[in-house]
PDB file of C-alpha atoms in Angstrom:
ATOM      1  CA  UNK A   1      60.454  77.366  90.407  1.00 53.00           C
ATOM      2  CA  UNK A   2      56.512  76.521  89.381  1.00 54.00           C
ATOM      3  CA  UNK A   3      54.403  80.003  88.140  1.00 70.00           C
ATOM      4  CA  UNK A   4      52.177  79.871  91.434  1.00 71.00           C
ATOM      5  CA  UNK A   5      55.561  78.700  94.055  1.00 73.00           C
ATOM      6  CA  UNK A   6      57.974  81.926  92.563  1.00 83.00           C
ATOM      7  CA  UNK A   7      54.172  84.156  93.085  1.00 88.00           C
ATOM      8  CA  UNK A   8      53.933  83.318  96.535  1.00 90.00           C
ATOM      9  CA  UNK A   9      58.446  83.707  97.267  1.00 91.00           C
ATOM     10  CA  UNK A  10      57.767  87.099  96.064  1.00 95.00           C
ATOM     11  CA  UNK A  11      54.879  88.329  97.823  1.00 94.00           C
ATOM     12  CA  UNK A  12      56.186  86.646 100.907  1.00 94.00           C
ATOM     13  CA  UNK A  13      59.293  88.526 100.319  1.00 95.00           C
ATOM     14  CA  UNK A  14      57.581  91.824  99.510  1.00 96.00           C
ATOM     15  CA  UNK A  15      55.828  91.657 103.086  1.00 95.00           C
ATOM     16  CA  UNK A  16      58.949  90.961 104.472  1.00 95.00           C
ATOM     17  CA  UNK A  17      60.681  93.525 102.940  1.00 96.00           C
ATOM     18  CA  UNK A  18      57.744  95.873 104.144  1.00 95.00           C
ATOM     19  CA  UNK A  19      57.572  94.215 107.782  1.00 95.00           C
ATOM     20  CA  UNK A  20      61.548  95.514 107.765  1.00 95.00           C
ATOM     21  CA  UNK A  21      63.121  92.178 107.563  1.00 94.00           C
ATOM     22  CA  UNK A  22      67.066  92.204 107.274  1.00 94.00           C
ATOM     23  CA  UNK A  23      68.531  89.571 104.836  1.00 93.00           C
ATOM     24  CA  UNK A  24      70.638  88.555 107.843  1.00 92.00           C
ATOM     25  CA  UNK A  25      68.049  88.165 110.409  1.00 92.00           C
ATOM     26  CA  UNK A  26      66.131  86.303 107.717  1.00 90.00           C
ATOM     27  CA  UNK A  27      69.463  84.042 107.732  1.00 87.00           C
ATOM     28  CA  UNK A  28      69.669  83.551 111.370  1.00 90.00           C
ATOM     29  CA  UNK A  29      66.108  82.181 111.302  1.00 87.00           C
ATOM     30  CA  UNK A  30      66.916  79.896 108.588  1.00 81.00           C
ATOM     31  CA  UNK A  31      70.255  78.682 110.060  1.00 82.00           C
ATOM     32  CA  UNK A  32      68.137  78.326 113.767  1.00 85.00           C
ATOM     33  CA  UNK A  33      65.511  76.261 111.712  1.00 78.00           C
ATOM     34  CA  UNK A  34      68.393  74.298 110.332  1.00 71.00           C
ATOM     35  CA  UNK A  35      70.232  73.776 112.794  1.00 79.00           C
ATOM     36  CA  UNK A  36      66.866  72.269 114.848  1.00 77.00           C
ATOM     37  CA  UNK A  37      66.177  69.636 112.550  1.00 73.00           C
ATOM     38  CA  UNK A  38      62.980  71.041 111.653  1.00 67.00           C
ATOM     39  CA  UNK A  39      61.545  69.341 108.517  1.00 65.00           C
ATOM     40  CA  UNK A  40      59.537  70.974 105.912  1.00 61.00           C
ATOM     41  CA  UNK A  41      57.243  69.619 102.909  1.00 57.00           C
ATOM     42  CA  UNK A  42      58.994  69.678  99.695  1.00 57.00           C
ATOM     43  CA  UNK A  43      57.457  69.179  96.318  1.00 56.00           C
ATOM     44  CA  UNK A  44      59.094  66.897  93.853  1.00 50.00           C
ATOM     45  CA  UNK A  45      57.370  65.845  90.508  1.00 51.00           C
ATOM     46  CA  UNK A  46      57.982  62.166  89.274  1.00 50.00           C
ATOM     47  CA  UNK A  47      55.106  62.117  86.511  1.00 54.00           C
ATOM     48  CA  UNK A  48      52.878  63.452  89.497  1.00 54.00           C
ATOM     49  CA  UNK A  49      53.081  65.363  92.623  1.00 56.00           C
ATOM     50  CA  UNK A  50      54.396  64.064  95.896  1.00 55.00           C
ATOM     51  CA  UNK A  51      54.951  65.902  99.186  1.00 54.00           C
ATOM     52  CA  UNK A  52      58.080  64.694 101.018  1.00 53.00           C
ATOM     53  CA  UNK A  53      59.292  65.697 104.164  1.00 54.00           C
ATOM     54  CA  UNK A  54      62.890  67.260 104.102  1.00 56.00           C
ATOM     55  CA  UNK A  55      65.841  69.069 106.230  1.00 57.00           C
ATOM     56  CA  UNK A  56      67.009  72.369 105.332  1.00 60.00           C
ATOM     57  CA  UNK A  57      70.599  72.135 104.290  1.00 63.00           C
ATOM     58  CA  UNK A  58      73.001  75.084 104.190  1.00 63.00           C
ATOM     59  CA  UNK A  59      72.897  75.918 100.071  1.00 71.00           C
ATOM     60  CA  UNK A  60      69.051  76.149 100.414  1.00 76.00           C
ATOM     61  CA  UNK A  61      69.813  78.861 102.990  1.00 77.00           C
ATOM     62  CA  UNK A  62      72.127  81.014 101.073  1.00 85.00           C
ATOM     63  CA  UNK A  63      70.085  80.390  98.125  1.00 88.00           C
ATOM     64  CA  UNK A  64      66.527  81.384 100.010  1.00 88.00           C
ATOM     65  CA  UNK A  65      68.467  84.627 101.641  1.00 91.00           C
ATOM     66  CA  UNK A  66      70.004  85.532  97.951  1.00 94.00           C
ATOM     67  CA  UNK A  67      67.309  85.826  96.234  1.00 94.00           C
ATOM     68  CA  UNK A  68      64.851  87.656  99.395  1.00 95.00           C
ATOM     69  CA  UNK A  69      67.649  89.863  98.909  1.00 96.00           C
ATOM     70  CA  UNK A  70      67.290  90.082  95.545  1.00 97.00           C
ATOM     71  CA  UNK A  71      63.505  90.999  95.969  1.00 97.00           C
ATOM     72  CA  UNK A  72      64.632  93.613  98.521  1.00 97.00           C
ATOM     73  CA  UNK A  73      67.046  95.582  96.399  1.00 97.00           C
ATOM     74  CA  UNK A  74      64.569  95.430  93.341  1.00 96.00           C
ATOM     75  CA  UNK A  75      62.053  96.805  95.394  1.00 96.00           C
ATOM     76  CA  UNK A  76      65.119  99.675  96.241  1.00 95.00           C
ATOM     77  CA  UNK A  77      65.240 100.196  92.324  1.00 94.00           C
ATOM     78  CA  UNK A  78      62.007 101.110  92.126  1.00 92.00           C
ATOM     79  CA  UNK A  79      61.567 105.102  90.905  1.00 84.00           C
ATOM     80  CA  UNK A  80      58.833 105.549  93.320  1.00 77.00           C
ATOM     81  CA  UNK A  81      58.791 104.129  96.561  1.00 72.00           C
ATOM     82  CA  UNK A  82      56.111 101.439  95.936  1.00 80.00           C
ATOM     83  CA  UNK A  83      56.416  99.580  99.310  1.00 90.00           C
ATOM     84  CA  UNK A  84      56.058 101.154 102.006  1.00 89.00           C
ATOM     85  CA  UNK A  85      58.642 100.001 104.985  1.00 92.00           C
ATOM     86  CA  UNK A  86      58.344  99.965 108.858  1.00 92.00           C
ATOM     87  CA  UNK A  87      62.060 100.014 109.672  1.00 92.00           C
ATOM     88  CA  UNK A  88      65.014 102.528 108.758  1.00 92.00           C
ATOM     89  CA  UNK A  89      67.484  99.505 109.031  1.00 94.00           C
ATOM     90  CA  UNK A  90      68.670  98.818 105.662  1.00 95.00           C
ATOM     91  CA  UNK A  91      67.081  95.272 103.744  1.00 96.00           C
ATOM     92  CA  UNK A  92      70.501  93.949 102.937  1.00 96.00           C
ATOM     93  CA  UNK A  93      74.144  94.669 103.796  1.00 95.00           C
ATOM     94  CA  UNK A  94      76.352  97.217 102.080  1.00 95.00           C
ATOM     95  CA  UNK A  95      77.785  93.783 100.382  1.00 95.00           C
ATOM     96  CA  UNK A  96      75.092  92.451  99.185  1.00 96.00           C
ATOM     97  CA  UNK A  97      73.246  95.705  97.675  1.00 96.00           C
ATOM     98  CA  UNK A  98      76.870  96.326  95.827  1.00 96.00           C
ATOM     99  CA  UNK A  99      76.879  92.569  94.258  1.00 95.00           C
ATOM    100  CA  UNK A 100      73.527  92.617  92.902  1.00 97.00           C
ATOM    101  CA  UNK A 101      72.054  97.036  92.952  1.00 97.00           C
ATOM    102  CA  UNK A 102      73.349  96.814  89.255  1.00 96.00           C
ATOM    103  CA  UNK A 103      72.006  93.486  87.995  1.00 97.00           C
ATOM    104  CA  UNK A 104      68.112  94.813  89.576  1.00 97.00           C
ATOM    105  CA  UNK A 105      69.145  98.369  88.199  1.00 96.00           C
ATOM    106  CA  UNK A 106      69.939  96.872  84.466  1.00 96.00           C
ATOM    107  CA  UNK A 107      66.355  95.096  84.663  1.00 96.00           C
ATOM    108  CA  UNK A 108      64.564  97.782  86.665  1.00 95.00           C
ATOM    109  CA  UNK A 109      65.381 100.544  84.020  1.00 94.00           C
ATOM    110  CA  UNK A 110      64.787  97.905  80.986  1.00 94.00           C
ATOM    111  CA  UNK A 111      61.262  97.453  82.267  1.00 94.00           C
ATOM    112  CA  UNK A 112      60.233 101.346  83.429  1.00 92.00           C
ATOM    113  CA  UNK A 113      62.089 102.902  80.689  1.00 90.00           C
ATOM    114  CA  UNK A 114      61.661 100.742  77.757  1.00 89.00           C
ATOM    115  CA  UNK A 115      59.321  98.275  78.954  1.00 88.00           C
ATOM    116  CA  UNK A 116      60.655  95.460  78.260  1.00 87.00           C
ATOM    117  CA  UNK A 117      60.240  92.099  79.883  1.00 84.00           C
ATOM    118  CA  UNK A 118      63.568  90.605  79.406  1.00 88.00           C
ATOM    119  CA  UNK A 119      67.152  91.406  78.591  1.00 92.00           C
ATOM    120  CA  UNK A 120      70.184  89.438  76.804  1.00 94.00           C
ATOM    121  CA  UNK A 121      71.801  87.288  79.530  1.00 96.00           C
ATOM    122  CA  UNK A 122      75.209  88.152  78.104  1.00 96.00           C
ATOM    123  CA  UNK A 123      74.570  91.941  79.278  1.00 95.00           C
ATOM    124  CA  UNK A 124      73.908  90.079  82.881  1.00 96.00           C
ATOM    125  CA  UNK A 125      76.645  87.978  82.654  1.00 96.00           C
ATOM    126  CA  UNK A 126      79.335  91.394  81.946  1.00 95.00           C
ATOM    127  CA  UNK A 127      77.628  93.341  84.980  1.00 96.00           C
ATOM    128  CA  UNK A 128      78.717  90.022  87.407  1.00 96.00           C
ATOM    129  CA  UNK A 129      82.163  90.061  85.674  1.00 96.00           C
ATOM    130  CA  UNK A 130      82.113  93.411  86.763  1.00 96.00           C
ATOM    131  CA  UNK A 131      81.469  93.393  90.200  1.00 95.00           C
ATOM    132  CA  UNK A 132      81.959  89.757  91.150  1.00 93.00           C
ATOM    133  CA  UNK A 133      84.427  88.962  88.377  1.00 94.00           C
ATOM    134  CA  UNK A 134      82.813  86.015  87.097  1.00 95.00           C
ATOM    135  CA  UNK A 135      79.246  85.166  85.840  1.00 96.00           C
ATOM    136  CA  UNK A 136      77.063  82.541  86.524  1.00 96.00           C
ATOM    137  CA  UNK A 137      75.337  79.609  84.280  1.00 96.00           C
ATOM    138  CA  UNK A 138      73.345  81.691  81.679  1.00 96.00           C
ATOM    139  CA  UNK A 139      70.272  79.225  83.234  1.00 95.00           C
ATOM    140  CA  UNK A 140      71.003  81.011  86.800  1.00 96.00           C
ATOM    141  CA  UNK A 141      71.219  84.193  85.449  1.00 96.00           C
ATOM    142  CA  UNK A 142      68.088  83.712  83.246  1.00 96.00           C
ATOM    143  CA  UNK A 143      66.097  82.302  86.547  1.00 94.00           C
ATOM    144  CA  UNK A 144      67.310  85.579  88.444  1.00 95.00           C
ATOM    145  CA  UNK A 145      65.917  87.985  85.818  1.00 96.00           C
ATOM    146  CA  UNK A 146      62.622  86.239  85.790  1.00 95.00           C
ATOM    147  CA  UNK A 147      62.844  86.877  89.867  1.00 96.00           C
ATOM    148  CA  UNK A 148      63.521  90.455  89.558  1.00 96.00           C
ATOM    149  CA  UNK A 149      61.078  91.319  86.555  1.00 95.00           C
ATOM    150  CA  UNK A 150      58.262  88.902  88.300  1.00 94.00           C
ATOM    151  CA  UNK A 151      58.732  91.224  91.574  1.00 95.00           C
ATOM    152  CA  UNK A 152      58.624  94.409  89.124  1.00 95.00           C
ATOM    153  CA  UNK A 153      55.260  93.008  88.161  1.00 92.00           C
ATOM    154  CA  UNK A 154      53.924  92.419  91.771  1.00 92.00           C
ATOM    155  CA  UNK A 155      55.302  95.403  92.926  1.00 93.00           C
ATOM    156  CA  UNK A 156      54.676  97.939  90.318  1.00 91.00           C
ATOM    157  CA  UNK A 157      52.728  96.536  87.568  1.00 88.00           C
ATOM    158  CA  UNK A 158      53.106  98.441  84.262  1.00 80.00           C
ATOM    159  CA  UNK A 159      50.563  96.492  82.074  1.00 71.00           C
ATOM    160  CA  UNK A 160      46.926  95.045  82.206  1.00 66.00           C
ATOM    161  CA  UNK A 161      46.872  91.192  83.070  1.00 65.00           C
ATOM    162  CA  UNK A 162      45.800  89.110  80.911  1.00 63.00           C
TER     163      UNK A 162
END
C-alpha cells in the first residue's frame, strides 16, 4: 500500500471508528457492494499509473474489514482515549478483538513505552502462534505493523514531523 493510499485507509478508518462503525456492518456494506456488481477504480503501476475499473471480490472484503478492524482495536490500545466515539456498540466482535488485542497491544506499548517504531516480526509471529496457532508470511506481518504503528501516528502522534 503507497505512503499517501495507507494515510487516507487510516483516517477513513479512524472516522469510522469515531462515526461507531461495526467491523460487521462495515462487511455487510462491502458484501452488498459486491454482490451489486458495483465497480471501483483501482490503481495498478506498469512503469506508470493507470486507473482500471474493477469488481470487488470476496478476499478484498475480508482483507478491507481485517485491517478497519485492526485500526479499531489499535485505537482501543490507546492509554488515553484519543478518539472520541458516538456509539457504545463495540468496533469489532469478541473474536476479532481476541485474534488481534495482543498483536496492537505488543506494538501499542513498544511505541508509548519505549518509543519505538518497529518490533522483530518473530515476536509477531509467536503472539499469532499463540492465539491463532500459526503465523503469517513475515511480509504480512511486517505490512500489519506498519498499519498499526501508522494509525498510532495519526491517532496519537508522539514525535514532531519532519
Amino acid at each position: 500500500m503507497s505512503s499517501i493510499v495507507e494515510e487516507e485507509f487510516i483516517s477513513a478508518g479512524v472516522n469510522a471508528y469515531a462515526l461507531g462503525c461495526t467491523d460487521e456492518g462495515l462487511r455487510k456494506e462491502l458484501i452488498a457492494m459486491k454482490e451489486s456488481g458495483i465497480e471501483i477504480d483501482v490503481m495498478h503501476s506498469y512503469g506508470g499509473s493507470t486507473s482500471v475499473k474493477s469488481k470487488i471480490c470476496a478476499e478484498e472484503v475480508n482483507e478491507c474489514i481485517l485491517w478497519l478492524s485492526i485500526i479499531f482495536i489499535t485505537i482501543l490500545c490507546t492509554p488515553q482515549p484519543t478518539i472520541v466515539r458516538w456509539s457504545s456498540t463495540p468496533p469489532v466482535s469478541d473474536d476479532v478483538l481476541h485474534q488481534w488485542k495482543g498483536f496492537c497491544a505488543l506494538i501499542a506499548n513498544a511505541y508509548f513505552i519505549r518509543g519505538m517504531a518497529w518490533l522483530p516480526v518473530k515476536t509477531l509471529q509467536l503472539e499469532q502462534m499463540a492465539v491463532a496457532g500459526r503465523a503469517e508470511e513475515p511480509s504480512v506481518v511486517a505490512s500489519r505493523m506498519r498499519l498499526v504503528f501508522s494509525t498510532l501516528e495519526v491517532v496519537s502522534p508522539q514525535w514532531p514531523r519532519v
